Coordinates of N, CA and C in Angstrom, one line a residue:
Chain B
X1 N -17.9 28.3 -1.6 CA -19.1 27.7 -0.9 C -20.2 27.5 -1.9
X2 N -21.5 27.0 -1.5 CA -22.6 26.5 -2.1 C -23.3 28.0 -2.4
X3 N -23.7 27.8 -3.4 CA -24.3 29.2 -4.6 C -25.1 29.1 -5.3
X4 N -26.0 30.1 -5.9 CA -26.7 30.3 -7.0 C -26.5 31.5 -7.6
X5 N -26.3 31.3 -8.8 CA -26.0 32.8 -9.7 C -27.1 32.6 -10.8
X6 N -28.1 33.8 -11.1 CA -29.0 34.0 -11.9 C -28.6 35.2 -12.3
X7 N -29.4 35.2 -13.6 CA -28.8 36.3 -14.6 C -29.3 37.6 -13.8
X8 N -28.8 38.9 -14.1 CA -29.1 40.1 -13.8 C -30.6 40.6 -14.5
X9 N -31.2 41.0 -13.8 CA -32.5 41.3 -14.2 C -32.4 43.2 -13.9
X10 N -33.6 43.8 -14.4 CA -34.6 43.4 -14.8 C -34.7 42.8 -16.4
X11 N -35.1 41.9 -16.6 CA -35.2 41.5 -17.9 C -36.6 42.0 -18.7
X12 N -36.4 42.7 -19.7 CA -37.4 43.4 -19.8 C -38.4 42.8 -21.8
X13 N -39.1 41.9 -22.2 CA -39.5 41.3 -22.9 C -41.0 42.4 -23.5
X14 N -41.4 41.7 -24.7 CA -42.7 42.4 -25.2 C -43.1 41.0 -25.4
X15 N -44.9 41.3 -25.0 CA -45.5 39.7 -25.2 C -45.4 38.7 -26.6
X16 N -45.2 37.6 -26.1 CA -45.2 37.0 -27.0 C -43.6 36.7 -27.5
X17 N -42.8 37.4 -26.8 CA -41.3 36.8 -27.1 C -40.7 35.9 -25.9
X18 N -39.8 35.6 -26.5 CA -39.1 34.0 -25.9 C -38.6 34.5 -25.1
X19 N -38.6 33.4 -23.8 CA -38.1 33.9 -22.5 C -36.9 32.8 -22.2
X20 N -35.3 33.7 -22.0 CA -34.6 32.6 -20.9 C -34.3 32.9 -20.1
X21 N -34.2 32.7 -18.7 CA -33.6 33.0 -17.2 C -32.5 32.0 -16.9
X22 N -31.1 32.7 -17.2 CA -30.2 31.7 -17.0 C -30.2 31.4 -15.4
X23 N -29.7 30.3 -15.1 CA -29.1 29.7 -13.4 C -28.2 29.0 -13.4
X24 N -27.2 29.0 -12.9 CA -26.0 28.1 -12.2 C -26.0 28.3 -11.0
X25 N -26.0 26.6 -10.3 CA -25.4 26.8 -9.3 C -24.0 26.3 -9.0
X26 N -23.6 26.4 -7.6 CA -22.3 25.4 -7.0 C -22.5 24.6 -5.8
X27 N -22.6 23.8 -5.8 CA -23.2 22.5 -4.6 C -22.5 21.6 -5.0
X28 N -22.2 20.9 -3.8 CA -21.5 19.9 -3.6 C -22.8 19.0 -4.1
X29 N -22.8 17.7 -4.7 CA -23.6 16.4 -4.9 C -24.6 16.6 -5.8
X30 N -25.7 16.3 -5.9 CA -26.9 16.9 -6.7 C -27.9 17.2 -6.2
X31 N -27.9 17.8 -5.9 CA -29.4 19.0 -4.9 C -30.4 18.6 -5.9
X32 N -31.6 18.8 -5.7 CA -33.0 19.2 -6.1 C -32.7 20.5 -6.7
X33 N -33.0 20.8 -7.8 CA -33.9 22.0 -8.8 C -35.2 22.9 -8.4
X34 N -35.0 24.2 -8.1 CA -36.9 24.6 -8.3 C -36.2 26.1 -9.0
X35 N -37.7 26.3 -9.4 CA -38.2 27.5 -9.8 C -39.4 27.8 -9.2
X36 N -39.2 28.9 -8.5 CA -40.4 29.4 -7.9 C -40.6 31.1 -8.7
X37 N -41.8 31.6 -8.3 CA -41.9 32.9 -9.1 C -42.8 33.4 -8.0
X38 N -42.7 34.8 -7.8 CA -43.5 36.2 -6.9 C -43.9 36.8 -7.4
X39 N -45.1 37.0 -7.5 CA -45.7 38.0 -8.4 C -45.9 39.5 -7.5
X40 N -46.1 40.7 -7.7 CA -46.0 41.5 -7.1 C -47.1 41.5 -5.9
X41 N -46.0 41.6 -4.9 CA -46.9 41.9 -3.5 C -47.3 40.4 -2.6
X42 N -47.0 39.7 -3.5 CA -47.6 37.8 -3.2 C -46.0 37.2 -2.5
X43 N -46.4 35.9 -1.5 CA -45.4 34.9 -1.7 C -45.0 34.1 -2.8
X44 N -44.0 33.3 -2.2 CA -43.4 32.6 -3.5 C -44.4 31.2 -3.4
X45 N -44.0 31.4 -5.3 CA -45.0 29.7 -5.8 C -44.4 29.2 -6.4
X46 N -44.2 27.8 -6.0 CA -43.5 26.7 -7.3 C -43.9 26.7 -8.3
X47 N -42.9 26.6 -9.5 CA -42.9 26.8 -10.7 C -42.9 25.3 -11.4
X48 N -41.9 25.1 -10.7 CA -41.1 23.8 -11.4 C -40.2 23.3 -10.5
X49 N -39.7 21.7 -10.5 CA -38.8 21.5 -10.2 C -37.7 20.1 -11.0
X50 N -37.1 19.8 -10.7 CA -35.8 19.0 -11.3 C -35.5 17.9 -10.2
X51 N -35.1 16.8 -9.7 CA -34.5 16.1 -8.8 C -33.1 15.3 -9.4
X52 N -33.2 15.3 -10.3 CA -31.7 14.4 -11.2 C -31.5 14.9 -12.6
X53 N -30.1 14.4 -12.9 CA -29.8 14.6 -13.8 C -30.8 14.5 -15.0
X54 N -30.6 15.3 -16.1 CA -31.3 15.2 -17.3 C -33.0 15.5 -17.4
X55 N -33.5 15.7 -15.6 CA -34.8 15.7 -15.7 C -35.1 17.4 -16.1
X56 N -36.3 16.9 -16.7 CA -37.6 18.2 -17.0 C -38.3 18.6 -16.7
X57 N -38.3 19.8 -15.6 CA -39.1 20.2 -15.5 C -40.3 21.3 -16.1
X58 N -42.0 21.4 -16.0 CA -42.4 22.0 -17.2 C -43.8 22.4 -16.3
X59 N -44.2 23.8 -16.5 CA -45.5 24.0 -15.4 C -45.9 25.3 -16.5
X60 N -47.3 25.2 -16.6 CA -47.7 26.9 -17.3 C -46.9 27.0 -18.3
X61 N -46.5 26.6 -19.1 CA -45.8 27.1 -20.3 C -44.2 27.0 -20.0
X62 N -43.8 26.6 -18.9 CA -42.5 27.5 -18.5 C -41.5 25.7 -18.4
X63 N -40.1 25.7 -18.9 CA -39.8 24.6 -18.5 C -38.3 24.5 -18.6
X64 N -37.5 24.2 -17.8 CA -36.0 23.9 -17.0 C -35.3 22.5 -17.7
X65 N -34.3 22.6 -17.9 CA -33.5 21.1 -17.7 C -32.4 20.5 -17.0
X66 N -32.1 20.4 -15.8 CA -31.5 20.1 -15.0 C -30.4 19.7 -15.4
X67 N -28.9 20.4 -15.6 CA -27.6 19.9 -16.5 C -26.7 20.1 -15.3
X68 N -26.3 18.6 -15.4 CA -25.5 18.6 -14.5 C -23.9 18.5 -15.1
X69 N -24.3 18.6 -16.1 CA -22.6 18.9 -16.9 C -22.0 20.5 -16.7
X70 N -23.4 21.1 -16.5 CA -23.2 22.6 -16.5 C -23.7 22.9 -15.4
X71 N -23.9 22.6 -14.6 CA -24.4 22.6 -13.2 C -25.6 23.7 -13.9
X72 N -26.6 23.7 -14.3 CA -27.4 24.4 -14.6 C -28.9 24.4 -14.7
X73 N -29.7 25.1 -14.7 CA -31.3 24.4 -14.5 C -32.2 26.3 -15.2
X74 N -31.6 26.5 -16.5 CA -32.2 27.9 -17.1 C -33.5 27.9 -17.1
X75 N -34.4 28.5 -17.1 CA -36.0 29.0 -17.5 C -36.3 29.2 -18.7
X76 N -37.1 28.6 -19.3 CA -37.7 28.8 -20.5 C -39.1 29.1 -21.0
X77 N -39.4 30.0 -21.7 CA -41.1 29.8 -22.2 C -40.8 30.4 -23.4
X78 N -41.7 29.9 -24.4 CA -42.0 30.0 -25.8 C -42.6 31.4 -26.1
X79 N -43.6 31.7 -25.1 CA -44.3 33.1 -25.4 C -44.3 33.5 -24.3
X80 N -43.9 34.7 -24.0 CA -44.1 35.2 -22.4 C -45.6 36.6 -22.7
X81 N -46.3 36.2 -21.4 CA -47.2 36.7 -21.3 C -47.1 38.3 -20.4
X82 N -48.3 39.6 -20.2 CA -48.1 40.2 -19.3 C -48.3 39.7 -18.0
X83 N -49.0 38.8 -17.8 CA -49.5 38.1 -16.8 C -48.0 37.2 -15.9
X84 N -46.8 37.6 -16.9 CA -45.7 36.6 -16.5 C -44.4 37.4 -15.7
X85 N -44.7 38.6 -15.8 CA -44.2 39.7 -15.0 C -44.1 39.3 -13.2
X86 N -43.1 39.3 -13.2 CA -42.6 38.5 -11.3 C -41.2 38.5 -11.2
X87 N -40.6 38.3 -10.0 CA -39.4 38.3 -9.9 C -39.6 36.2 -9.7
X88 N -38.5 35.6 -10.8 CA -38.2 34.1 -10.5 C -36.7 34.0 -9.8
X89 N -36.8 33.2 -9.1 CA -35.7 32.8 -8.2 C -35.6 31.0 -8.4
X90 N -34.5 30.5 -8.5 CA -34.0 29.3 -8.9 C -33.3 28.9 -7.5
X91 N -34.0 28.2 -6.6 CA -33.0 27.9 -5.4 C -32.7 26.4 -5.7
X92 N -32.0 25.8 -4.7 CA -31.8 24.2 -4.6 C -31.4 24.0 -3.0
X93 N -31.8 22.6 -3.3 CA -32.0 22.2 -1.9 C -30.4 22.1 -1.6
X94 N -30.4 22.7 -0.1 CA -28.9 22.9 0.2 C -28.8 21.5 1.8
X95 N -27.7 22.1 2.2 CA -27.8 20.6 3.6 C -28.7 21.2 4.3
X96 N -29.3 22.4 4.6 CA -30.1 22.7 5.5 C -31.5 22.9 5.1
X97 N -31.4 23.9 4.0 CA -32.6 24.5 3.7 C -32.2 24.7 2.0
X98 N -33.4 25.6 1.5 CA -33.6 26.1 0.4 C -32.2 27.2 0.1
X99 N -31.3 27.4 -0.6 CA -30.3 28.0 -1.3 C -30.9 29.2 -2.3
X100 N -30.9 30.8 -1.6 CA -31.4 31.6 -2.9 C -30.7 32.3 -3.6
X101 N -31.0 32.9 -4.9 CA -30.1 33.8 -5.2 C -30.8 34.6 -5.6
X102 N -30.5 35.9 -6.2 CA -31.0 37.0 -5.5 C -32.4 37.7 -6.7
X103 N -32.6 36.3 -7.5 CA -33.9 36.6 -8.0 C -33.7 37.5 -9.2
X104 N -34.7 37.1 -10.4 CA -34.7 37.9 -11.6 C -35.6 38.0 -11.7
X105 N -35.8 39.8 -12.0 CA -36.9 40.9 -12.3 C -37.5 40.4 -13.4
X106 N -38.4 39.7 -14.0 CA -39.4 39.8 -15.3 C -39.9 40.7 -15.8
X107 N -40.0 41.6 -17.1 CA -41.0 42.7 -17.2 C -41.8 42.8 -18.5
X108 N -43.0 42.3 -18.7 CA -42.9 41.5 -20.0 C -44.2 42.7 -20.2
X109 N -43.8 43.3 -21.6 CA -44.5 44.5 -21.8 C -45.6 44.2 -23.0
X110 N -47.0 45.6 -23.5 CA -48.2 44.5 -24.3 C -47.6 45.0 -25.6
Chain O
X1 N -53.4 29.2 -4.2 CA -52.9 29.0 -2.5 C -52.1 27.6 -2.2
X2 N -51.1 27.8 -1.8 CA -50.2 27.1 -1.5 C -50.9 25.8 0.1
X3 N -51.3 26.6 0.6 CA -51.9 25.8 2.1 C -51.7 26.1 3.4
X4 N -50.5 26.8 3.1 CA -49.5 27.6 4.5 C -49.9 29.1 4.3
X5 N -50.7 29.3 5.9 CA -51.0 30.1 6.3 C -50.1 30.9 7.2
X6 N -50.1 32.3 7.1 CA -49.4 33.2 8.1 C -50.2 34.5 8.6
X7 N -50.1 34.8 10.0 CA -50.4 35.9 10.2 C -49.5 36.4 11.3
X8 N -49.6 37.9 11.2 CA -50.6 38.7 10.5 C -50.1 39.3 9.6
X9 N -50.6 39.9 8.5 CA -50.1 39.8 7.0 C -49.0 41.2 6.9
X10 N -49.7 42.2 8.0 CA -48.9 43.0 8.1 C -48.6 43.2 9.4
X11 N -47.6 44.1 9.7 CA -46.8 44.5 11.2 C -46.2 45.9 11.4
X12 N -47.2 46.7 12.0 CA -46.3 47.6 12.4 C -45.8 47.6 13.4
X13 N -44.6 48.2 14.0 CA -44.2 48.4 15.5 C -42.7 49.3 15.8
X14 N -42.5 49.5 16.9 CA -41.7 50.4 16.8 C -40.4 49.9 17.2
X15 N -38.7 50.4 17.1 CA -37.8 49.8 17.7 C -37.7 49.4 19.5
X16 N -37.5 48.3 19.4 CA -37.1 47.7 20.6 C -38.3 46.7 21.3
X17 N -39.3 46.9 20.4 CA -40.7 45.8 21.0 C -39.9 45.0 20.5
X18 N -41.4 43.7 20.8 CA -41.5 42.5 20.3 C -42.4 42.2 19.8
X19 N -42.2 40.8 18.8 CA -43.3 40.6 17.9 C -43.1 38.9 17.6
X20 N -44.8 38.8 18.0 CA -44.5 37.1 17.1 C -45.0 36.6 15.8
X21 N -44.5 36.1 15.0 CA -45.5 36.0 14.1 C -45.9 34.4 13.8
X22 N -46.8 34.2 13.0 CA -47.6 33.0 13.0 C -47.5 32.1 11.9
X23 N -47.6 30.7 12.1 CA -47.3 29.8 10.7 C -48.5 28.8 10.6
X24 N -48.9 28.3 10.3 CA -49.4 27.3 10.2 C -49.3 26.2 8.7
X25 N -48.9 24.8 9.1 CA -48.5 24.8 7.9 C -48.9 23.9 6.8
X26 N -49.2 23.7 5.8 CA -49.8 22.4 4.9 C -50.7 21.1 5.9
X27 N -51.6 20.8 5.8 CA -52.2 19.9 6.1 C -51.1 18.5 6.1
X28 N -50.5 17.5 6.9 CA -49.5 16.8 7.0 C -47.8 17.0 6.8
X29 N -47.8 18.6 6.9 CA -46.5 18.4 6.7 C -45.9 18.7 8.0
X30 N -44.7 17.9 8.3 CA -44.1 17.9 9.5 C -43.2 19.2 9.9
X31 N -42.8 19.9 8.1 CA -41.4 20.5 8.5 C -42.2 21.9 8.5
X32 N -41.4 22.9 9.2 CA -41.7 24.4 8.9 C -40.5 25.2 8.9
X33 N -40.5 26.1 7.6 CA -38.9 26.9 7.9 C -39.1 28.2 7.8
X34 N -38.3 29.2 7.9 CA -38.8 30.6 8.0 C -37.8 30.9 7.2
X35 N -38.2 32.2 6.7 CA -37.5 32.8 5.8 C -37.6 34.2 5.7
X36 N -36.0 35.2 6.1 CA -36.4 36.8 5.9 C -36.4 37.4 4.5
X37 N -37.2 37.9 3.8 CA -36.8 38.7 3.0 C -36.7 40.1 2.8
X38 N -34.9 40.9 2.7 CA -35.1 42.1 2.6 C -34.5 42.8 1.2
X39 N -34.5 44.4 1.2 CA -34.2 44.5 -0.3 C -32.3 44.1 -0.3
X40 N -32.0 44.5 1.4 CA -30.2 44.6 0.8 C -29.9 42.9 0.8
X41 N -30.7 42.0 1.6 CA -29.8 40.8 1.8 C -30.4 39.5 0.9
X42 N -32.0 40.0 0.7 CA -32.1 39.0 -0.3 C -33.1 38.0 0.6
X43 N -33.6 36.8 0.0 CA -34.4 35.4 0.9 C -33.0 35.1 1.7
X44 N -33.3 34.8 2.6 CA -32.1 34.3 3.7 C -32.8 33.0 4.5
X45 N -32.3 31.7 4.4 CA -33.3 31.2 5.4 C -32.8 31.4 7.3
X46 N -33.6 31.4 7.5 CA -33.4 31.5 9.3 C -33.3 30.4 10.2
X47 N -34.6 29.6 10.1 CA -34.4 28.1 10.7 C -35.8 27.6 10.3
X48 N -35.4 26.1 10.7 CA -36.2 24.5 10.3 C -36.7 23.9 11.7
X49 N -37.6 23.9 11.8 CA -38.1 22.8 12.5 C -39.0 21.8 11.8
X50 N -38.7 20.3 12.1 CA -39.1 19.2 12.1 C -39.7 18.4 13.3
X51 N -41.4 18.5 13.1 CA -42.4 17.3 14.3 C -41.3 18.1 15.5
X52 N -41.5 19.2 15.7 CA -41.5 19.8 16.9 C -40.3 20.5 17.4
X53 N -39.0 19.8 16.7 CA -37.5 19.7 16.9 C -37.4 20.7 16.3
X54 N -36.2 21.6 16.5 CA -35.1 22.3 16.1 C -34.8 21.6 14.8
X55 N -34.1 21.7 13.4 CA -33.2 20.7 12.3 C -31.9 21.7 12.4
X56 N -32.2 22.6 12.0 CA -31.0 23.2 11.4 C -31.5 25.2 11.0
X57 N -30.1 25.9 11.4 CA -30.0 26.9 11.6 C -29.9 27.7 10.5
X58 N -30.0 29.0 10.2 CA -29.6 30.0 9.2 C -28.7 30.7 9.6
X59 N -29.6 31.9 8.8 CA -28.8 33.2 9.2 C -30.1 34.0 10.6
X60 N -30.0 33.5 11.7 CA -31.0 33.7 12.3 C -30.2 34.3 13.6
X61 N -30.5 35.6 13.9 CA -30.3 36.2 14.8 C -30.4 35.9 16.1
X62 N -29.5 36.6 17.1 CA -30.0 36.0 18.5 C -31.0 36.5 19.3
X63 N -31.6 37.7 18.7 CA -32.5 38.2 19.3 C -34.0 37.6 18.8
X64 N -33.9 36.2 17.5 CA -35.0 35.9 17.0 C -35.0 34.1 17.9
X65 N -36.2 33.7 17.8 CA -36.2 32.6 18.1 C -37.4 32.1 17.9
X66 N -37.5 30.8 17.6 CA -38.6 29.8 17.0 C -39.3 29.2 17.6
X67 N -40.4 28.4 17.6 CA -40.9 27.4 18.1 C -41.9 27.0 17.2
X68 N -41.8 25.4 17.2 CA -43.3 24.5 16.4 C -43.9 23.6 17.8
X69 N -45.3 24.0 17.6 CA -46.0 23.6 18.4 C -46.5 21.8 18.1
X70 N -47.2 20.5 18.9 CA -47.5 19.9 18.8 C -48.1 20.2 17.3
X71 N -49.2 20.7 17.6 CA -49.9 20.7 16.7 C -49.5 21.5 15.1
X72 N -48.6 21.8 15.1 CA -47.4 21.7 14.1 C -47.2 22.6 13.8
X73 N -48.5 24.2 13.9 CA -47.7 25.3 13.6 C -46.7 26.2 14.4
X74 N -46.0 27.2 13.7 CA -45.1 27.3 14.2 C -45.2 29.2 14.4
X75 N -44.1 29.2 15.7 CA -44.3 31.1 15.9 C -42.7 31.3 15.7
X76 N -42.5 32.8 15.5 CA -41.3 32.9 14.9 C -41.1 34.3 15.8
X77 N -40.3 34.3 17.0 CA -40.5 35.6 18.0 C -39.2 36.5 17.5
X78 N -39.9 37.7 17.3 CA -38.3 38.4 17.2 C -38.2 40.1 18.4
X79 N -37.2 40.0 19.2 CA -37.6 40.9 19.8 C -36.2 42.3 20.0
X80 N -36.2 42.9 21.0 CA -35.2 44.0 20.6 C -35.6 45.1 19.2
X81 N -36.4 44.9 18.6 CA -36.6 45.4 17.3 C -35.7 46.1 16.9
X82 N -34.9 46.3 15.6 CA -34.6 47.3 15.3 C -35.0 47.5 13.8
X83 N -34.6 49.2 13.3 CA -34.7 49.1 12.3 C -34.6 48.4 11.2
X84 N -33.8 47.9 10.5 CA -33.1 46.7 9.9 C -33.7 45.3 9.9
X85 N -34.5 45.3 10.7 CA -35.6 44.1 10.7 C -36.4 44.2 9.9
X86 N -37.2 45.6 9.2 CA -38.6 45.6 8.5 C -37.7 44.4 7.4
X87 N -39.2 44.1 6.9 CA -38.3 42.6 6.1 C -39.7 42.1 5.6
X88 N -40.4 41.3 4.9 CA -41.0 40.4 4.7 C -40.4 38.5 5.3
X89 N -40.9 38.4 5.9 CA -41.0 36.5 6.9 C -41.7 36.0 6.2
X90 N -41.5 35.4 5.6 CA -41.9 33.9 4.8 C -41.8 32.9 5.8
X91 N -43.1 31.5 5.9 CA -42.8 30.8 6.2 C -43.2 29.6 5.3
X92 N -42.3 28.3 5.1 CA -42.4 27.4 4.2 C -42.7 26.2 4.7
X93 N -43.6 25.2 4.1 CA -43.6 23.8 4.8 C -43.5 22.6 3.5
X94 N -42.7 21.4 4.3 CA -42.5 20.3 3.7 C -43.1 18.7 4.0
X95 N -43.0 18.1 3.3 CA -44.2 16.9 4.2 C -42.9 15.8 5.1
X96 N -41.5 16.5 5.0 CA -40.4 15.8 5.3 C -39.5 16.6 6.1
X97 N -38.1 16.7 6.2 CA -36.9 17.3 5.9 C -36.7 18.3 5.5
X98 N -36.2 17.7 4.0 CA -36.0 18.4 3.4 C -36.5 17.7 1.6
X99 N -37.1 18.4 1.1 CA -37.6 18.2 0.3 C -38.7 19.7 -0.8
X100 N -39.2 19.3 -1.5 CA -40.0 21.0 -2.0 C -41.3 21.4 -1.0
X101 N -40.6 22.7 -1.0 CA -41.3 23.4 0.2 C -42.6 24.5 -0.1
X102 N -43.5 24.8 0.4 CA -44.8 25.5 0.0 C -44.5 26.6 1.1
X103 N -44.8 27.4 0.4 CA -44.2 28.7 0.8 C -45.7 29.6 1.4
X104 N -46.0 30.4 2.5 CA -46.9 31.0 3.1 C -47.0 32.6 2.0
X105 N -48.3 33.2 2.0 CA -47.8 34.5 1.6 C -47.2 35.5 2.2
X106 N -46.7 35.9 3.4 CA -45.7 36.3 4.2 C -46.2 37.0 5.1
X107 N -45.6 38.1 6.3 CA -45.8 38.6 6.9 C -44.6 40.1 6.6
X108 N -45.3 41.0 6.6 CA -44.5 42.3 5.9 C -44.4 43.0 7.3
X109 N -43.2 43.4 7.8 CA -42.9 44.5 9.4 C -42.6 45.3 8.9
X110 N -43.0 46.3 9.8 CA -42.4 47.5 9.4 C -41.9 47.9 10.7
X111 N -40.4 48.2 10.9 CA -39.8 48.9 12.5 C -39.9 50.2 12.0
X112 N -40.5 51.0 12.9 CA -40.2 52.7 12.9 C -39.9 53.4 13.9

């Protein structure tokens, strides 16, 4: 059935090092891409999003590329901040609703 | 801030009440969806309404049930309480369908 697998968290970084958050999903056709992020105690906020193949998404430093060879849409940032500490979750648009998976722990230390 | 409002931010209550909670959603957007989150099951969506209609279902219990008002926001009733409910309810809105959704800061229950 239709899925998202994100890497196992907590992922635990010191500032200023490179950030990846892998994602795959399994969907039938080509869903829409997001990245949303929770920062402690908050709802979720869009990050980013993808709608087709090969697109880029890119918000705050942080930026995705929608591979549809690999069914994939990873997280990237060049410097990760303390301020960047959240659980991100990578859903896609499914036939009904938003598709989640079960979210990666950030923990980006000074 | 996203635009989508919810209340009330927090909820206590005890097994077997009821509770409604509240949405309101983005200035023009038609859709509203709910969403539970707990630690064992994760974001789960529950249901969609679209311009007033029912769209499409979740993982949404029978003891929970929806409604979007004319005026577009939406209440999310859950009753029977039980334990296993405390949860964080997200609610999300779209200016469509389906399409990227703006997420409320939630409503946190606590059943005791």
């Amino acid at each position: 059935g239709n899925s998202v697998t994100q890497m196992e968290g907590p992922v635990t970084l010191s500032e200023e090092a490179f950030l990846t958050i892998n994602c795959t999903y399994t969907a039938t056709g080509y869903p829409s891409l997001f990245w949303y992020v929770q920062y402690p105690g908050e709802g979720l906020q869009l990050l980013l999003k993808a709608t087709k193949a090969d697109d880029k998404g890119s918000n705050k430093g942080f930026e995705a590329t929608y591979r549809k060879e690999t069914t994939s849409f990873h997280l990237e940032k060049g410097s990760v901040q303390v301020s960047d500490s959240a659980v991100y979750f990578c859903p896609y648009t499914g036939r009904r609703a938003l598709t989640f998976g079960s979210g990666t722990r950030l923990q980006v230390q000074p | 801030d996203s635009g989508v409002t919810q209340t009330p931010k927090h909820l206590i209550t005890a097994t077997g009440q009821r509770v409604t909670l509240r949405c309101s959603p983005r200035s023009g957007d038609l859709s509203v969806y709910w969403y539970q989150q707990s630690l064992d099951q994760g974001l789960q969506f529950l249901i969609q309404y679209y311009n007033g209609e029912e769209r499409a279902k979740g993982n949404i219990l029978e003891r929970f049930s929806a409604q979007q008002f004319p005026d577009l926001h939406s209440e999310l009733n859950l009753s029977s309480l039980e334990l296993g409910d405390s949860a964080l309810y997200f609610c999300a809105s779209s200016p469509l369908a389906i399409e990227t959704q703006y997420f409320g800061p939630g409503t946190r229950l606590l059943v005791l």
